[in-house]
CSV table of C-alpha atoms in Angstrom, one decimal:
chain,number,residue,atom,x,y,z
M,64,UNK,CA,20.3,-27.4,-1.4
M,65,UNK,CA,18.5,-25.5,-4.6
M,66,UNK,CA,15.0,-24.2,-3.7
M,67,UNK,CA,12.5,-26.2,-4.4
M,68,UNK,CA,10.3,-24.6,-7.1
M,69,UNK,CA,6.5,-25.0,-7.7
M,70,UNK,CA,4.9,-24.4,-11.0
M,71,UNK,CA,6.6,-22.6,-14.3
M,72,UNK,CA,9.6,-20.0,-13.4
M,73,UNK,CA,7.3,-17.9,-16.1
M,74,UNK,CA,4.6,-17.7,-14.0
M,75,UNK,CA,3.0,-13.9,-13.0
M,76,UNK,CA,4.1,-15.1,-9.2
M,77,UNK,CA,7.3,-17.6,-8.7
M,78,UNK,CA,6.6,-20.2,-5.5
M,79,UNK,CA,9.4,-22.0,-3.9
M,80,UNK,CA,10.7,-23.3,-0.8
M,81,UNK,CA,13.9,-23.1,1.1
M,82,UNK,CA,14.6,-26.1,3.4
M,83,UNK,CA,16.0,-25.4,6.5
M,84,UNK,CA,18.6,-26.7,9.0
M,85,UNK,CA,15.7,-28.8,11.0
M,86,UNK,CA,13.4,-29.9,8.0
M,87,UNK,CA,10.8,-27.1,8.0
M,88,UNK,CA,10.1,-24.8,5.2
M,89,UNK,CA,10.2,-21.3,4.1
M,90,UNK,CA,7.9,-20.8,1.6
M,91,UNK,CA,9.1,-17.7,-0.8
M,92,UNK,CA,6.8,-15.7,-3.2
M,93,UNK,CA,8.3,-13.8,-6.2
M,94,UNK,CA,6.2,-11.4,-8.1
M,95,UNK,CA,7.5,-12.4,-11.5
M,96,UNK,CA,6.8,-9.2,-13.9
M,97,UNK,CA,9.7,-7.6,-13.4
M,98,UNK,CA,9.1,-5.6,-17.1
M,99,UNK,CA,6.1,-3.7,-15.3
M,100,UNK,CA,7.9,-3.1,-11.9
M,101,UNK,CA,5.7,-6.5,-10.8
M,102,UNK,CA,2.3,-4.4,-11.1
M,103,UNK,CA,-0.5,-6.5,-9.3
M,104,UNK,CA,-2.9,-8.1,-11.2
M,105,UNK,CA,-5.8,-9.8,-10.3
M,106,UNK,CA,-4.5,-13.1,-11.6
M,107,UNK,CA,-1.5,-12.5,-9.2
M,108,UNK,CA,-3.8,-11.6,-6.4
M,109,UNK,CA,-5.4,-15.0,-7.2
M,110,UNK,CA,-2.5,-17.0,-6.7
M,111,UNK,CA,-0.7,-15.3,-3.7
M,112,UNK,CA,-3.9,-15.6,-1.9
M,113,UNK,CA,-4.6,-19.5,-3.0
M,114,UNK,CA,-0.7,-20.0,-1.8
M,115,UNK,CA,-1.3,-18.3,1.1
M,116,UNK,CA,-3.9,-20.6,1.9
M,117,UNK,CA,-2.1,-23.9,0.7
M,118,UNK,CA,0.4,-23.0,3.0
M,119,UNK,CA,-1.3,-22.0,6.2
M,120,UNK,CA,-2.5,-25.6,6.5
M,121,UNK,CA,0.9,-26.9,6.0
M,122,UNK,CA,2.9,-27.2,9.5
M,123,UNK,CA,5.8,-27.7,7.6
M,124,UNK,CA,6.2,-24.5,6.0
M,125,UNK,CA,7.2,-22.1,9.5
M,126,UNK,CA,7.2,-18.8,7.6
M,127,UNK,CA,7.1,-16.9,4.4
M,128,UNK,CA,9.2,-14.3,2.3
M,129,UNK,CA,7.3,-12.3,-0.9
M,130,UNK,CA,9.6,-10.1,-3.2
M,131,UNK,CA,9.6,-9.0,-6.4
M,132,UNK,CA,11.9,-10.3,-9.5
M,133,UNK,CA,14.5,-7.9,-10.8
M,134,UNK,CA,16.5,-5.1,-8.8
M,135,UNK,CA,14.7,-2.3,-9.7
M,136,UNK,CA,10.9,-2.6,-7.8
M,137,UNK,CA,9.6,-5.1,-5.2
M,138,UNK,CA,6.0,-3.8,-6.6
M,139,UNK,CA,5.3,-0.2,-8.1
M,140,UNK,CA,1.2,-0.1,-7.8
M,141,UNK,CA,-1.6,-2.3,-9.2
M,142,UNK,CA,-1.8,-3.1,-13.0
M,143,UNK,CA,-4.5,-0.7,-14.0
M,144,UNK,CA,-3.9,-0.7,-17.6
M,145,UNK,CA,-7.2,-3.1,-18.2
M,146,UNK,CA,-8.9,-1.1,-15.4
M,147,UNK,CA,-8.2,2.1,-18.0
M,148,UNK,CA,-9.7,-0.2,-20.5
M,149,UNK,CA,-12.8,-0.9,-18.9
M,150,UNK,CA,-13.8,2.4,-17.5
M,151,UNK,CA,-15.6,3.2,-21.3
M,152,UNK,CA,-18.6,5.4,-21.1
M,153,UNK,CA,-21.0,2.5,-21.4
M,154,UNK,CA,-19.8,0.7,-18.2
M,155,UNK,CA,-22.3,-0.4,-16.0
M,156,UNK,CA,-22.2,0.6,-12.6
M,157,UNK,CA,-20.3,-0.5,-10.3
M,158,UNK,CA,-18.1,-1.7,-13.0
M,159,UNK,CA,-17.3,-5.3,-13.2
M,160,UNK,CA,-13.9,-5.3,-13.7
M,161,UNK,CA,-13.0,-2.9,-10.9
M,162,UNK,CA,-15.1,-4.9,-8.6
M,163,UNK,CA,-13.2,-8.2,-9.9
M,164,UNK,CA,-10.0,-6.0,-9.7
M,165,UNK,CA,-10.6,-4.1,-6.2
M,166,UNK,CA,-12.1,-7.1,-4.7
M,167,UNK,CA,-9.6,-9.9,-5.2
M,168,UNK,CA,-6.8,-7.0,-4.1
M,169,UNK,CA,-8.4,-6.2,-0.9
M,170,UNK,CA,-9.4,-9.4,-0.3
M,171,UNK,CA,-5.6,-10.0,-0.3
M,172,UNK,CA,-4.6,-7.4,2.0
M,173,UNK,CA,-7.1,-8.6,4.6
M,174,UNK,CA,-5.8,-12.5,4.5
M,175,UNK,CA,-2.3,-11.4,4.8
M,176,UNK,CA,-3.2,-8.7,7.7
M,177,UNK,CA,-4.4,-12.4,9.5
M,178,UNK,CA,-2.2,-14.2,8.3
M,179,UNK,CA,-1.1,-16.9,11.3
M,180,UNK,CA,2.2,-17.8,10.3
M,181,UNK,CA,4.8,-14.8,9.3
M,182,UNK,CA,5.1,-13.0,6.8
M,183,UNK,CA,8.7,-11.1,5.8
M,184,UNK,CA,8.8,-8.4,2.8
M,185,UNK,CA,11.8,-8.1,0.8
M,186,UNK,CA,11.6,-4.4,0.4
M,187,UNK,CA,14.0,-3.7,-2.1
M,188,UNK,CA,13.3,-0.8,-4.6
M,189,UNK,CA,10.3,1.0,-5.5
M,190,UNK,CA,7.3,0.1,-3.6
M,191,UNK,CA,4.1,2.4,-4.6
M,192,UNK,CA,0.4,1.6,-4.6
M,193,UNK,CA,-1.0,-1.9,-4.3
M,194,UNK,CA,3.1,-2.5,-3.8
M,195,UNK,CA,2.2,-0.5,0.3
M,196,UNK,CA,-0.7,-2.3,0.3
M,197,UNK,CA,1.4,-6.1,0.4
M,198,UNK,CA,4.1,-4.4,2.2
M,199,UNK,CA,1.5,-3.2,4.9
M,200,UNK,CA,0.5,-6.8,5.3
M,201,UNK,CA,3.8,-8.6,6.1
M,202,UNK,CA,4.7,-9.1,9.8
M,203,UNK,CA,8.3,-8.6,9.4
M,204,UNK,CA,9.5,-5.9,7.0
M,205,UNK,CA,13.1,-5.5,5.6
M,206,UNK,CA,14.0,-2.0,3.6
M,207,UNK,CA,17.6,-1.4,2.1
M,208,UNK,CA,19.8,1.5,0.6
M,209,UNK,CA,17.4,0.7,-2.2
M,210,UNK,CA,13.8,1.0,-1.1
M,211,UNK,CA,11.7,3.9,-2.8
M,212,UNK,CA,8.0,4.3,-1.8
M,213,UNK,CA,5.4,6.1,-2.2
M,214,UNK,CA,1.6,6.7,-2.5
M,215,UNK,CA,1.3,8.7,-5.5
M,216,UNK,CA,-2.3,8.1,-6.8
M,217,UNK,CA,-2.9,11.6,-6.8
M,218,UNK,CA,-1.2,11.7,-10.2
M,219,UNK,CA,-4.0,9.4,-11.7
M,220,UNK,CA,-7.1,10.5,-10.2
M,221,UNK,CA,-7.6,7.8,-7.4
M,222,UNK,CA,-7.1,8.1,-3.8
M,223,UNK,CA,-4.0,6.5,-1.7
M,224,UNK,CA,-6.5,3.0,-2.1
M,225,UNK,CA,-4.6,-0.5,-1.4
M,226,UNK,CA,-5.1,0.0,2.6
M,227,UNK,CA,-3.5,3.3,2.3
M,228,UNK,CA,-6.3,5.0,4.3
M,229,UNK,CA,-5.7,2.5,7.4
M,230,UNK,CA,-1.9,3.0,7.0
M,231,UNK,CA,-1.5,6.5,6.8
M,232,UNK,CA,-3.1,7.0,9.5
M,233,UNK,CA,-0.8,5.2,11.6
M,234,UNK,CA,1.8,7.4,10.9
M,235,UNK,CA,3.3,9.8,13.4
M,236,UNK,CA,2.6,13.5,13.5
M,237,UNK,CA,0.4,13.7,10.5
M,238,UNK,CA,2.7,12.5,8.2
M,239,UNK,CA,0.2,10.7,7.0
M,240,UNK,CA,-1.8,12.3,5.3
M,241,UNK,CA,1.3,14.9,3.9
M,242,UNK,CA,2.7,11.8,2.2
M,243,UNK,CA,-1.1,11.4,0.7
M,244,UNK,CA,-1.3,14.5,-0.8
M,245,UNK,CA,1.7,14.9,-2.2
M,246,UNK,CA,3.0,11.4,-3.1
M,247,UNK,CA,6.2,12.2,-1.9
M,248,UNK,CA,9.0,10.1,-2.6
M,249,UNK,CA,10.5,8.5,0.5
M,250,UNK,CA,13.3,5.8,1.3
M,251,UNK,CA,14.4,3.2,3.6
M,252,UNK,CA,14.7,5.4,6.9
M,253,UNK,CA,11.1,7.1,6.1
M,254,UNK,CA,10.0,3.6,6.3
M,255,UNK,CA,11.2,2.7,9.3
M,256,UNK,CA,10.0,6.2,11.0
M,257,UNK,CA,6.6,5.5,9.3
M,258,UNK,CA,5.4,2.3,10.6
M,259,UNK,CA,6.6,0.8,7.3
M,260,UNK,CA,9.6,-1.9,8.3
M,261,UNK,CA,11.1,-3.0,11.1
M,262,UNK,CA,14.5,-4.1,9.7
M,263,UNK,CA,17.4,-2.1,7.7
M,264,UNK,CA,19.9,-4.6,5.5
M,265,UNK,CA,22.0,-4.0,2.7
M,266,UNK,CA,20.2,-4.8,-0.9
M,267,UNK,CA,22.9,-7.7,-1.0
M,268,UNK,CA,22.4,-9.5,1.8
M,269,UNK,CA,19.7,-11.2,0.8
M,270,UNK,CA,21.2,-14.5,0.7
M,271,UNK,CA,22.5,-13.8,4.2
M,272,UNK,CA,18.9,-13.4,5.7
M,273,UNK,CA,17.7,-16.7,3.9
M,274,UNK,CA,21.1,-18.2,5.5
M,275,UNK,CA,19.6,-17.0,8.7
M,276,UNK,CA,16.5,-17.9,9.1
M,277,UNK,CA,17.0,-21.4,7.6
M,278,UNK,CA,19.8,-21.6,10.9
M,279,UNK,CA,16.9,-20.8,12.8
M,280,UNK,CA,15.4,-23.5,15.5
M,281,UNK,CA,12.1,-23.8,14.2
M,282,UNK,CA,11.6,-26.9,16.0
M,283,UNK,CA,10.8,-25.2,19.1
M,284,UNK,CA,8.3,-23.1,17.6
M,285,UNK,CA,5.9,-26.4,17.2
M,286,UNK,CA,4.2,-26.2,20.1
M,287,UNK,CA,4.0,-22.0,20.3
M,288,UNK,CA,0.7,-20.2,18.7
M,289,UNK,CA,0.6,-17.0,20.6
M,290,UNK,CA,2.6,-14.5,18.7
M,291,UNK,CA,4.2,-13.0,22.1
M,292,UNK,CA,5.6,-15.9,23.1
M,293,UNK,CA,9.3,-15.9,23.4
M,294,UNK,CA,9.4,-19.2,20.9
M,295,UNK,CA,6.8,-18.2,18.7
M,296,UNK,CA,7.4,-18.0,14.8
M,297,UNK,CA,7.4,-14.7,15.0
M,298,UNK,CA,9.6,-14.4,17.9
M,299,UNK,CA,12.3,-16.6,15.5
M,300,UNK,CA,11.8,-14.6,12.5
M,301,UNK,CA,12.6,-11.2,14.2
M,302,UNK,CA,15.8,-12.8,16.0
M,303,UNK,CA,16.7,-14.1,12.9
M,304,UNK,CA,16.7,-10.7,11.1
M,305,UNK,CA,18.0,-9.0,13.9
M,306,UNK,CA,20.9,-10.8,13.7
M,307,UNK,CA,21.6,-9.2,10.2
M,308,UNK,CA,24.3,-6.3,10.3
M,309,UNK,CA,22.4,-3.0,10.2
M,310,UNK,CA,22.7,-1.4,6.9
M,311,UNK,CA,23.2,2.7,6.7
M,312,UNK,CA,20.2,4.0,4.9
M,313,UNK,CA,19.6,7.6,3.4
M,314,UNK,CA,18.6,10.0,6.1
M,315,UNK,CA,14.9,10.4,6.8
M,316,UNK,CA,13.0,13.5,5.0
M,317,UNK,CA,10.2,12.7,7.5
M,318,UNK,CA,12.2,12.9,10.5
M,319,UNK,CA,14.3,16.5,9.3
M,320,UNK,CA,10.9,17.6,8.2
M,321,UNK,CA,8.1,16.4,10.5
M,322,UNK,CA,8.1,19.1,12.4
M,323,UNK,CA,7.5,21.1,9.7
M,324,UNK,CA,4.9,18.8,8.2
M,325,UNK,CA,3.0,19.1,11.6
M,326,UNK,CA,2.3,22.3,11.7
M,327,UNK,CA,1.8,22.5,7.7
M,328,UNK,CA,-1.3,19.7,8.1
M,329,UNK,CA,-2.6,21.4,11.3
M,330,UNK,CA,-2.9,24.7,9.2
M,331,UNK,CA,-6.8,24.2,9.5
M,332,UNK,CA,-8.7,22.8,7.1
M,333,UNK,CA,-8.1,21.6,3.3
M,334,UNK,CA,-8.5,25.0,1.9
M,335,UNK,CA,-6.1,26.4,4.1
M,336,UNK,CA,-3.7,23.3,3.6
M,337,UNK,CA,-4.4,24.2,0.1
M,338,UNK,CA,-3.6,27.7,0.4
M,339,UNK,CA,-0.2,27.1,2.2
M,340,UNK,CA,1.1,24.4,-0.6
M,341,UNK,CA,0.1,26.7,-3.1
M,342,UNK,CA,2.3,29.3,-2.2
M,343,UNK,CA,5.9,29.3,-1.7
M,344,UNK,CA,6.3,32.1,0.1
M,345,UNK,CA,4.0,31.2,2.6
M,346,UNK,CA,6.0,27.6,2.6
M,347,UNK,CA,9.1,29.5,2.8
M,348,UNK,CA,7.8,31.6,5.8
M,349,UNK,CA,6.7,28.5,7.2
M,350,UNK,CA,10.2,26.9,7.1
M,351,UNK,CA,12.6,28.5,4.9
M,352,UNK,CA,15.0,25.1,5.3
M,353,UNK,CA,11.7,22.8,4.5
M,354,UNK,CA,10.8,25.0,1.6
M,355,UNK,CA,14.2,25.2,0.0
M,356,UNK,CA,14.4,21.2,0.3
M,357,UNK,CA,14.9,19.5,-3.2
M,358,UNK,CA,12.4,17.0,-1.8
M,359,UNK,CA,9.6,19.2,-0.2
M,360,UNK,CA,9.9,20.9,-4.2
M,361,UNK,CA,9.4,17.6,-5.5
M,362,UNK,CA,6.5,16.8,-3.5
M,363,UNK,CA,4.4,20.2,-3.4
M,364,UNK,CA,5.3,20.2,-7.9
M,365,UNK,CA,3.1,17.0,-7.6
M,366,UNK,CA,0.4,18.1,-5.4
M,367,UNK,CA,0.1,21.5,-7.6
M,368,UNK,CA,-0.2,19.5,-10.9
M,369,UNK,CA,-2.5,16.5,-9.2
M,370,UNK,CA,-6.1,15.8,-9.4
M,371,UNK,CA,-8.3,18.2,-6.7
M,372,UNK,CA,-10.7,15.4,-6.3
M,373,UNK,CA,-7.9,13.0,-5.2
M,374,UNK,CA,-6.9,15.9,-2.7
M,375,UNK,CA,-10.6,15.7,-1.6
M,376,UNK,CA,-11.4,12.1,-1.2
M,377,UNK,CA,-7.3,11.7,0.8
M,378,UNK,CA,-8.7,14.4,3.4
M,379,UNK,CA,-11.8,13.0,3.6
M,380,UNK,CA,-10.9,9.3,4.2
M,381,UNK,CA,-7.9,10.3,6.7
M,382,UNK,CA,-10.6,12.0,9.1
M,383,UNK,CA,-13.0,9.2,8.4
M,384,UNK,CA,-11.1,6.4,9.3
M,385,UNK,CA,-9.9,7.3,12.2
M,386,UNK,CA,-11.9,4.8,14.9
M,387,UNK,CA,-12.4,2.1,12.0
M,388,UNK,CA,-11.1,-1.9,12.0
M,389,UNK,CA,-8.9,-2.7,9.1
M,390,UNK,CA,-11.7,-4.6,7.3
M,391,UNK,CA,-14.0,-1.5,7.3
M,392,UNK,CA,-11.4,0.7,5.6
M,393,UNK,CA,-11.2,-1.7,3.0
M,394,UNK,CA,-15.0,-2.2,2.6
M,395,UNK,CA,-14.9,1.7,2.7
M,396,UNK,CA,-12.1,1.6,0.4
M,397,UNK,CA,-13.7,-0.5,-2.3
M,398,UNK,CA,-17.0,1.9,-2.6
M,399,UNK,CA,-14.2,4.8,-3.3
M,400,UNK,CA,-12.3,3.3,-5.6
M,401,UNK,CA,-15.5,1.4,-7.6
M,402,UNK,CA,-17.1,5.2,-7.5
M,403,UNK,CA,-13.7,6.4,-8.6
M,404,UNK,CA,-13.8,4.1,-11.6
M,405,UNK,CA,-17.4,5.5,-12.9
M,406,UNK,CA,-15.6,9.2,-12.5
M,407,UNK,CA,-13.8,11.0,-14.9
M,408,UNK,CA,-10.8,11.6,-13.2
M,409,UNK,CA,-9.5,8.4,-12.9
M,410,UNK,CA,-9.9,7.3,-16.4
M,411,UNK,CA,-8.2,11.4,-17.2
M,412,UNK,CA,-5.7,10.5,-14.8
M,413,UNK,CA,-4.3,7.4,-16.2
M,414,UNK,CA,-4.8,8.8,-20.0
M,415,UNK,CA,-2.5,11.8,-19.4
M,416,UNK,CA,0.4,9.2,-17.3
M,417,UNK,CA,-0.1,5.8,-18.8
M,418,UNK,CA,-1.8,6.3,-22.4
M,419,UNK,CA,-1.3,9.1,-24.3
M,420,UNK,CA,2.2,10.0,-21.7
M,421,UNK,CA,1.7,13.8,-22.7
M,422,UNK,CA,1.0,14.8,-18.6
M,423,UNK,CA,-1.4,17.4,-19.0
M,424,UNK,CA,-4.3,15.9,-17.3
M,425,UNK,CA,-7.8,18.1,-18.0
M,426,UNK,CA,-9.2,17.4,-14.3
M,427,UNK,CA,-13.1,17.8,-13.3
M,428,UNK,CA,-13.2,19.8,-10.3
M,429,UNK,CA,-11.0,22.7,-9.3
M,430,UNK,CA,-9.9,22.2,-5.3
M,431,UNK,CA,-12.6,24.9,-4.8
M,432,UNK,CA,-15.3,23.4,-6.7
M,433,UNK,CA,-14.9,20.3,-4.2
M,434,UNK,CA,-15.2,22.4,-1.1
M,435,UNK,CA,-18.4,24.0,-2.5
M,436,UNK,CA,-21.5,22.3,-1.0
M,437,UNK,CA,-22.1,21.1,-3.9
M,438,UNK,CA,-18.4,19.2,-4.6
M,439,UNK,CA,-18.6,18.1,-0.9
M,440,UNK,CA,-22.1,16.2,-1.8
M,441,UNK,CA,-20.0,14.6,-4.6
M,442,UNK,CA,-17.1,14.0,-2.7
M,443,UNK,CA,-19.3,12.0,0.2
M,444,UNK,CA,-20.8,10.1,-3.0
M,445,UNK,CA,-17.7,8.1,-3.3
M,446,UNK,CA,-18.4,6.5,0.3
M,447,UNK,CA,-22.4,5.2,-0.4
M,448,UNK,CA,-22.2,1.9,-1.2
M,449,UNK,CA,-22.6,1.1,-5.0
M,450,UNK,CA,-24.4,-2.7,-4.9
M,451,UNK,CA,-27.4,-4.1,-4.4
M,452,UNK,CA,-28.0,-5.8,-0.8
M,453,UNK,CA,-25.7,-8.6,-0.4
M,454,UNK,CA,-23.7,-7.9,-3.8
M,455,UNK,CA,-20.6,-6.0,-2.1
M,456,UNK,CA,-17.6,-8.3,-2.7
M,457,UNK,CA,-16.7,-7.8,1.0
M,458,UNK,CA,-19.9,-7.8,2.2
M,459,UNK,CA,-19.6,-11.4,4.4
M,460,UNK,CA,-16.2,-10.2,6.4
M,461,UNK,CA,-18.3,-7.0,8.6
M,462,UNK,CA,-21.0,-8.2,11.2
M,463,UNK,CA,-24.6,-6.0,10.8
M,464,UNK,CA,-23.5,-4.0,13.6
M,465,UNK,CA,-20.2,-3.2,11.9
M,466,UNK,CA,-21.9,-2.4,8.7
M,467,UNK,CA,-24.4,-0.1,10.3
M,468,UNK,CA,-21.5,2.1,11.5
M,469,UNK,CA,-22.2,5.7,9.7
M,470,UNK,CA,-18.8,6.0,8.6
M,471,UNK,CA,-19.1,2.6,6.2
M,472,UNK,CA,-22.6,3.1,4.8
């Protein structure tokens, strides 16, 4: 039976349905810009979230699927081409449009994180940016031969926003905050190593995991609403994709390297991470095999040419997250990114990649100016709270005692 499809197919997000065996529904999202690697707008973060709720109160839709149109990206960051746009000289602050833009994203993140019914990723292609934060959300993740992510804001001027500070964290051995610096590239297996995805399949075998989870016996998951139960949704969906043959990804750079990366990130502090990056033949004393790596090049070529306050504010948020709930990372997150918006370096950023395309970003700060007690003052700017009492766009999600925690005012 064809899926059944709600609103136009030229819509920024595609809804439809897939009908299975026993009459339930799978509810599929499609990010529909496929000519701008389906970068996240706010309108799209509008209407996944309005879907979202549409079909949490529906008990015949049993689970959900998000991808992204085309075969190139699931999602390669947020649309930030207005944001550019609207970071003039004259913008009031915080900005309007990057609390309209960073509000309605996060706001995103956090109904998906508590979601009640689950939620699968299609992970095929590049996924970068606001593209990790939707992929963080889902329940069930699927990566292929394909899959290309990254966190690379440190090209632009921003910081690894999206979630990214809750996420990295949650990666083993420091990785972390090594994939935060350096934006490095990483695939399937890196995904899997990293928290990322649970599943491995081959890009064409879509169809096949739709076949199986429509098979599924969803009628037995009615009654089930505790997500460790043995007939749960859940407990369906990750049979179903289990089922799927186990595709044979590119090795991990994380795993041949973490060991590597761990003692590279435990160096000492950000000057002396600094120092070692800097310098390959301090890398190549390090780990002559890590240094030599095509990929570890790659990655420290970025983190020589990014932005020092991006390097800053990724250190800084890594160790300040570290005991905080998802929601106060992404209040936390939204002060950064609004502060980041009044900056120069973002809007710099974005010019030299996006605009004018000539990559010779002219940043503010050196990496020494920020670890100056006077950068450090500005760095710990971007964490105060930019609006007036009750005017934060996340302000109703934290209890008093949550917002009082030092870390979030």
């Amino acid at each position: 039976m064809t899926a059944a499809i709600e609103g136009t197919p030229d819509a920024p997000v595609v809804f439809s349905t897939e009908p299975t065996d026993c009459d339930h529904l799978i509810g599929i999202m499609t990010l529909n810009m496929p000519k701008s690697l389906n970068a996240l707008s706010v309108e799209m973060c509008q209407l996944l979230s309005q879907q979202l709720e549409q079909w949490q109160g529906d008990e015949q839709v049993v689970a959900l699927l998000l991808k992204g149109a085309g075969d190139k990206a699931f999602c390669a960051g947020g649309d930030i081409r207005r944001l550019y746009d609207s970071m003039s000289a004259t913008a009031p602050m915080p900005n309007p449009y990057a609390t309209d833009f960073f509000g309605h994203e996060y706001s995103l993140y956090r109904q998906m994180h508590f979601y009640p019914k689950p939620l699968i990723l299609w992970g095929d292609g590049i996924i970068m940016g606001g593209g990790m934060g939707l992929m963080a959300g889902c329940s069930h993740r699927l990566v292929t031969e394909r899959t290309r992510f990254a966190m690379p804001e440190i090209t632009i001027g921003l910081f690894p926003d999206a979630s990214g500070s809750w996420f990295l964290q949650r990666m083993p051995a420091k990785t972390g905050l090594f994939l935060g610096l350096t934006g490095a590239m990483c695939n399937g297996s890196d995904a899997m190593l990293a928290n990322l995805a649970e599943y491995a399949v081959a890009s064409s075998d879509y169809d096949a995991v739709i076949q199986s989870l429509k098979q599924s016996d969803w009628q037995v998951a009615a009654n089930s609403t505790d997500k460790c139960d043995n007939n749960s949704a859940y407990s369906i969906v990750s049979r179903a994709l289990a089922a799927q043959p186990v595709a044979e990804l590119p090795a991990s750079k994380l795993a041949q390297h973490w060991c590597a990366i761990q003692q590279l990130i435990n160096r000492g502090g950000l000057g002396d991470i600094d120092a070692l990056l800097q310098s390959d033949e301090a890398l190549t004393e390090l780990d002559a095999d890590f240094a030599a790596d095509s990929w570890t090049q790659r990655a420290v070529a970025t983190y020589r040419h990014g932005c020092p306050v991006t390097a800053a504010l990724t250190y800084a948020l890594y160790h300040k997250v570290t005991d905080l709930s998802l929601e106060q990372v992404l209040y936390l997150e939204t002060n950064v990114a609004v502060h980041c918006a009044a900056n120069p370096d973002f809007k710099e950023g974005v010019r030299a990649l996006l605009i004018d395309k000539d990559r010779t970003p002219n940043w503010s700060r050196t990496l020494a100016d920020c670890l100056s007690a006077e950068g450090q003052d500005y760095i710990q700017q971007h964490f105060t709270n930019p609006y007036a009492k009750g005017e934060h766009p996340l302000d109703d999600w934290l209890s008093d005692a949550a917002l009082g925690n030092e870390a979030v005012r």
